Short mmCIF file of C-alpha atoms in Angstrom, two decimals:
data_model
loop_
_atom_site.label_atom_id
_atom_site.label_comp_id
_atom_site.label_asym_id
_atom_site.label_seq_id
_atom_site.Cartn_x
_atom_site.Cartn_y
_atom_site.Cartn_z
CA MET A 1 -94.81 -100.99 177.05
CA TYR A 2 -91.67 -101.19 179.19
CA LYS A 3 -91.21 -102.51 182.70
CA PRO A 4 -89.19 -99.98 184.70
CA ILE A 5 -85.75 -100.93 185.90
CA SER A 6 -86.86 -100.37 189.50
CA ASP A 7 -89.02 -103.48 189.15
CA LEU A 8 -86.19 -105.67 187.95
CA ALA A 9 -85.21 -106.85 191.41
CA ASN A 10 -88.65 -108.46 191.57
CA HIS A 11 -88.71 -109.66 187.97
CA LEU A 12 -86.55 -111.42 185.42
CA ILE A 13 -83.28 -109.57 185.77
CA ASN A 14 -82.96 -110.75 189.33
CA ILE A 15 -80.63 -113.72 188.85
CA ARG A 16 -82.47 -115.72 191.52
CA GLN A 17 -85.64 -115.46 189.46
CA LEU A 18 -83.88 -115.88 186.13
CA SER A 19 -83.23 -119.42 187.25
CA ASP A 20 -86.99 -120.04 187.10
CA LEU A 21 -86.78 -119.74 183.31
CA THR A 22 -84.21 -122.50 183.08
CA SER A 23 -85.39 -124.75 185.90
CA THR A 24 -85.16 -127.75 183.57
CA TYR A 25 -81.39 -127.35 183.37
CA SER A 26 -78.91 -128.39 186.00
CA TYR A 27 -76.96 -125.12 185.89
CA HIS A 28 -77.76 -121.45 185.95
CA ILE A 29 -74.99 -119.51 184.27
CA TYR A 30 -75.82 -116.43 182.22
CA LEU A 31 -74.29 -114.50 179.36
CA LEU A 32 -74.61 -110.84 178.38
CA ALA A 33 -74.72 -109.94 174.68
CA THR A 34 -74.55 -106.18 174.27
CA ASP A 35 -74.38 -103.50 171.65
CA MET A 36 -71.51 -101.04 172.02
CA ASP A 37 -72.09 -97.48 170.73
CA GLY A 38 -74.79 -95.80 172.77
CA THR A 39 -75.05 -98.84 175.04
CA LEU A 40 -71.57 -99.29 176.50
CA THR A 41 -70.30 -95.82 175.63
CA GLN A 42 -71.19 -92.62 177.46
CA ASN A 43 -71.10 -89.57 175.20
CA GLY A 44 -69.10 -91.63 172.73
CA LYS A 45 -66.46 -92.81 175.20
CA PHE A 46 -65.74 -95.82 177.39
CA THR A 47 -65.73 -94.81 181.06
CA SER A 48 -63.78 -96.13 184.01
CA GLN A 49 -67.11 -97.26 185.47
CA LEU A 50 -67.78 -99.41 182.41
CA LEU A 51 -64.34 -101.02 182.48
CA ASN A 52 -64.71 -101.72 186.18
CA THR A 53 -68.12 -103.29 185.54
CA LEU A 54 -66.72 -105.52 182.80
CA GLU A 55 -63.94 -106.61 185.16
CA GLN A 56 -66.51 -107.49 187.82
CA LEU A 57 -68.56 -109.51 185.34
CA SER A 58 -65.44 -111.37 184.26
CA ALA A 59 -64.55 -112.13 187.88
CA ALA A 60 -68.10 -113.40 188.44
CA LYS A 61 -67.69 -115.73 185.44
CA ILE A 62 -70.44 -113.98 183.48
CA PRO A 63 -69.32 -113.89 179.83
CA VAL A 64 -69.88 -110.71 177.85
CA LEU A 65 -70.13 -110.64 174.07
CA ILE A 66 -70.11 -107.29 172.27
CA VAL A 67 -72.43 -107.32 169.25
CA THR A 68 -71.81 -104.17 167.24
CA GLY A 69 -72.19 -102.63 163.82
CA ARG A 70 -68.59 -101.44 163.93
CA SER A 71 -66.18 -102.63 161.26
CA ALA A 72 -64.14 -105.84 161.29
CA GLY A 73 -60.91 -103.87 161.59
CA TRP A 74 -62.20 -101.87 164.53
CA VAL A 75 -63.61 -104.84 166.41
CA SER A 76 -60.52 -107.03 166.02
CA ALA A 77 -58.78 -104.79 168.56
CA ILE A 78 -61.76 -104.50 170.92
CA SER A 79 -62.11 -108.27 171.25
CA SER A 80 -58.55 -108.75 172.48
CA LEU A 81 -58.10 -105.60 174.57
CA MET A 82 -61.25 -105.69 176.71
CA PRO A 83 -62.24 -108.19 179.44
CA ILE A 84 -64.88 -109.87 177.28
CA ALA A 85 -65.48 -113.30 175.75
CA GLY A 86 -65.44 -111.98 172.19
CA ALA A 87 -67.06 -109.53 169.80
CA ILE A 88 -69.32 -109.76 166.76
CA SER A 89 -68.79 -107.04 164.16
CA GLU A 90 -70.77 -105.61 161.23
CA ASN A 91 -74.17 -106.44 162.72
CA GLY A 92 -73.60 -110.19 162.68
CA GLY A 93 -71.03 -110.46 159.89
CA LEU A 94 -67.95 -111.73 161.71
CA PHE A 95 -66.96 -113.06 165.12
CA TYR A 96 -63.70 -112.28 166.91
CA PRO A 97 -62.95 -114.59 169.86
CA SER A 98 -61.08 -112.96 172.71
CA ASP A 99 -58.14 -115.37 172.43
CA ASN A 100 -56.75 -113.62 169.34
CA SER A 101 -57.58 -116.55 167.09
CA ASP A 102 -58.59 -115.91 163.50
CA PRO A 103 -61.96 -114.20 162.94
CA VAL A 104 -64.91 -116.36 161.94
CA THR A 105 -67.08 -115.25 159.02
CA LEU A 106 -70.72 -115.62 160.01
CA THR A 107 -72.13 -114.62 156.61
CA HIS A 108 -71.19 -116.79 153.64
CA ILE A 109 -69.58 -114.65 150.92
CA PRO A 110 -68.21 -116.77 148.04
CA ASP A 111 -66.33 -113.94 146.31
CA LEU A 112 -65.30 -111.05 148.53
CA VAL A 113 -64.01 -108.84 145.68
CA ASN A 114 -67.29 -109.06 143.77
CA HIS A 115 -69.21 -108.63 147.02
CA ARG A 116 -67.47 -105.33 147.78
CA GLN A 117 -68.01 -104.15 144.21
CA ASP A 118 -71.72 -104.97 144.39
CA LEU A 119 -72.02 -103.09 147.69
CA ALA A 120 -70.33 -100.06 146.12
CA LYS A 121 -72.77 -100.15 143.20
CA ALA A 122 -75.71 -100.27 145.60
CA PHE A 123 -74.35 -97.26 147.46
CA ILE A 124 -73.84 -95.27 144.22
CA ASN A 125 -77.43 -96.05 143.30
CA LEU A 126 -78.62 -94.69 146.64
CA GLN A 127 -76.65 -91.50 146.03
CA THR A 128 -78.75 -90.80 142.93
CA TYR A 129 -81.72 -90.43 145.27
CA PHE A 130 -79.84 -88.98 148.24
CA PRO A 131 -76.77 -87.09 146.94
CA GLN A 132 -75.94 -85.85 150.43
CA ILE A 133 -75.00 -89.28 151.80
CA GLN A 134 -71.28 -89.95 152.14
CA GLU A 135 -69.35 -93.18 152.52
CA SER A 136 -68.12 -93.75 156.08
CA ALA A 137 -64.39 -93.60 156.69
CA ASP A 138 -64.38 -97.13 158.14
CA ASN A 139 -65.41 -98.84 154.88
CA LEU A 140 -61.74 -99.55 154.25
CA PHE A 141 -61.87 -101.93 157.22
CA ARG A 142 -65.17 -103.68 156.42
CA VAL A 143 -65.80 -107.13 155.00
CA THR A 144 -69.51 -107.93 154.83
CA ASP A 145 -71.34 -104.58 154.77
CA TRP A 146 -71.09 -101.00 153.52
CA THR A 147 -71.69 -97.96 155.67
CA PHE A 148 -72.53 -94.33 155.14
CA ASP A 149 -73.00 -91.47 157.56
CA LEU A 150 -76.43 -90.65 158.94
CA THR A 151 -76.03 -86.94 158.01
CA SER A 152 -79.44 -85.29 158.42
CA LEU A 153 -81.59 -88.12 157.11
CA THR A 154 -85.14 -88.13 158.38
CA THR A 155 -87.04 -91.20 159.53
CA GLU A 156 -89.02 -91.13 156.28
CA GLU A 157 -85.83 -90.95 154.21
CA LEU A 158 -84.32 -93.85 156.13
CA GLN A 159 -87.45 -95.86 155.41
CA LYS A 160 -87.15 -95.07 151.70
CA ILE A 161 -83.48 -96.09 151.72
CA GLY A 162 -84.48 -99.37 153.34
CA ASN A 163 -87.06 -99.97 150.62
CA LEU A 164 -84.55 -99.17 147.87
CA CYS A 165 -82.03 -101.58 149.38
CA GLN A 166 -84.65 -104.30 149.51
CA GLN A 167 -85.48 -103.72 145.85
CA MET A 168 -81.78 -104.14 145.03
CA GLY A 169 -81.61 -107.38 147.01
CA TRP A 170 -79.83 -105.96 150.05
CA GLY A 171 -80.66 -105.60 153.72
CA PHE A 172 -80.50 -102.24 155.48
CA THR A 173 -80.29 -101.02 159.05
CA TYR A 174 -79.00 -98.03 160.97
CA SER A 175 -77.82 -97.09 164.43
CA ASN A 176 -77.05 -93.88 166.26
CA VAL A 177 -73.71 -93.92 164.40
CA GLN A 178 -74.25 -94.83 160.74
CA CYS A 179 -76.29 -96.64 158.10
CA HIS A 180 -75.53 -100.15 156.85
CA ILE A 181 -76.11 -101.83 153.49
CA GLN A 182 -75.73 -105.53 154.25
CA PRO A 183 -76.49 -109.02 152.97
CA PRO A 184 -80.16 -109.95 153.39
CA GLY A 185 -80.72 -111.90 156.57
CA GLN A 186 -77.59 -110.56 158.24
CA ASN A 187 -78.44 -109.15 161.64
CA LYS A 188 -77.21 -109.23 165.21
CA ALA A 189 -79.54 -112.00 166.39
CA ALA A 190 -78.64 -114.33 163.52
CA GLY A 191 -74.93 -113.79 164.13
CA LEU A 192 -75.26 -114.20 167.88
CA LEU A 193 -77.21 -117.44 167.54
CA LYS A 194 -74.47 -118.88 165.31
CA VAL A 195 -71.78 -117.89 167.82
CA LEU A 196 -73.73 -119.37 170.72
CA ARG A 197 -74.17 -122.69 168.90
CA GLN A 198 -70.51 -122.97 167.93
CA TYR A 199 -68.64 -121.37 170.83
CA PHE A 200 -71.05 -121.38 173.78
CA PRO A 201 -73.08 -124.58 173.26
CA THR A 202 -73.97 -124.90 176.95
CA TYR A 203 -75.88 -121.60 176.87
CA PHE A 204 -79.48 -121.53 175.76
CA PRO A 205 -81.05 -118.31 174.37
CA GLU A 206 -83.18 -118.17 177.53
CA GLN A 207 -79.94 -117.74 179.48
CA VAL A 208 -78.75 -114.79 177.40
CA ILE A 209 -79.56 -111.19 178.31
CA THR A 210 -79.39 -108.99 175.20
CA VAL A 211 -78.84 -105.23 175.54
CA GLY A 212 -79.10 -102.42 173.00
CA ASP A 213 -80.25 -98.92 172.16
CA SER A 214 -81.11 -98.42 168.47
CA PRO A 215 -82.73 -99.92 165.34
CA ASN A 216 -79.80 -102.18 164.43
CA ASP A 217 -80.35 -103.87 167.82
CA GLU A 218 -83.98 -104.69 167.04
CA SER A 219 -83.31 -108.35 166.26
CA LEU A 220 -81.79 -108.71 169.75
CA PHE A 221 -85.13 -107.50 171.16
CA ASN A 222 -87.09 -110.17 169.28
CA GLN A 223 -88.47 -112.43 172.02
CA ARG A 224 -88.78 -115.27 169.52
CA TYR A 225 -84.99 -115.56 169.75
CA PHE A 226 -84.04 -113.93 173.05
CA PRO A 227 -86.78 -113.72 175.70
CA ILE A 228 -84.80 -111.46 178.05
CA SER A 229 -83.84 -108.17 176.42
CA VAL A 230 -82.97 -104.80 177.92
CA GLY A 231 -82.83 -101.37 176.33
CA VAL A 232 -80.80 -98.59 177.89
CA ALA A 233 -82.96 -95.50 178.34
CA ASN A 234 -81.93 -93.78 175.09
CA VAL A 235 -83.68 -96.56 173.16
CA ARG A 236 -86.81 -94.46 173.72
CA ASN A 237 -85.54 -92.21 170.92
CA TYR A 238 -86.49 -95.00 168.49
CA GLU A 239 -89.60 -96.27 170.25
CA ASN A 240 -91.84 -95.63 167.23
CA GLN A 241 -89.37 -97.18 164.79
CA LEU A 242 -88.96 -100.57 166.46
CA GLN A 243 -91.29 -103.44 165.69
CA HIS A 244 -89.61 -105.49 168.43
CA GLN A 245 -89.24 -103.66 171.72
CA PRO A 246 -86.92 -104.55 174.61
CA LYS A 247 -88.66 -106.31 177.49
CA TYR A 248 -87.07 -103.99 180.05
CA ILE A 249 -85.61 -100.53 179.97
CA THR A 250 -83.10 -98.89 182.32
CA THR A 251 -83.61 -95.53 183.99
CA ALA A 252 -80.14 -94.33 182.98
CA ALA A 253 -79.02 -93.81 179.38
CA GLU A 254 -76.06 -95.22 177.45
CA GLY A 255 -73.19 -96.79 179.41
CA ASP A 256 -74.67 -95.69 182.73
CA GLY A 257 -77.76 -97.74 181.92
CA PHE A 258 -75.67 -100.80 181.10
CA CYS A 259 -73.83 -100.45 184.41
CA GLU A 260 -77.17 -100.02 186.16
CA LEU A 261 -78.36 -103.33 184.72
CA CYS A 262 -75.12 -105.08 185.61
CA SER A 263 -75.33 -103.90 189.22
CA TYR A 264 -78.59 -105.88 189.56
CA ILE A 265 -77.01 -108.93 188.00
CA LEU A 266 -73.87 -108.78 190.15
CA GLN A 267 -75.75 -108.08 193.38
CA ASN A 268 -78.00 -111.08 192.86
CA CYS A 269 -75.59 -113.44 191.17
CA GLN A 270 -75.56 -116.95 192.61
CA ARG A 271 -73.25 -119.75 191.63
#
């Protein structure tokens, strides 16, 4: 199912061979779009190795976009404090450019007050079936979605919650951090495609390497949108739950896997 990372030097992640995919274009510049928790973090923390890697990517003129399920309030700081080109929050809900300009809403919400009330009602309905679920602390800082803690939910229970959300007219996804009730059609790939069109129009999806580790990253693994996707090794924990699988997988897990991938990119980068 996966091509091992050891083969990447002879396959697509080698920048020299990535250029074969875009041979019709007159330039070969690439962009990394990556999940954060479980992909950039190591045991829940940013490491000095990660920060050094992001600095090297920035120096090599390789833009990095973080695409995370974290809340708008949380991501507004990340986008301006880290050496990245920007960050997408709430699984495709909002975009925060790195230049501290105002956030861009990627999901159309005509009435935010009613939207939040409707999300709260959907969550209360879920609690009638699963009384153990608890609202996440970061809901105070969210705009487009509603989150609750994973607690001890089984795969079967998560599937049932997804079905219930669909019946109520909502989308649903989850990560290694929390569960998300969200507008239908809102996902990381949809949000990323909008950001690419508006803010990075010279980049084609074939020039974007998407990276992730869990079910809310599945849309980034959809080759219909992004042909070159990479899962860090811990994505194997969800192997049976993903309809769309990453094209490549690293040998190392979490942030170490991301840095492993970036070492191939940086070693083979040509301008």
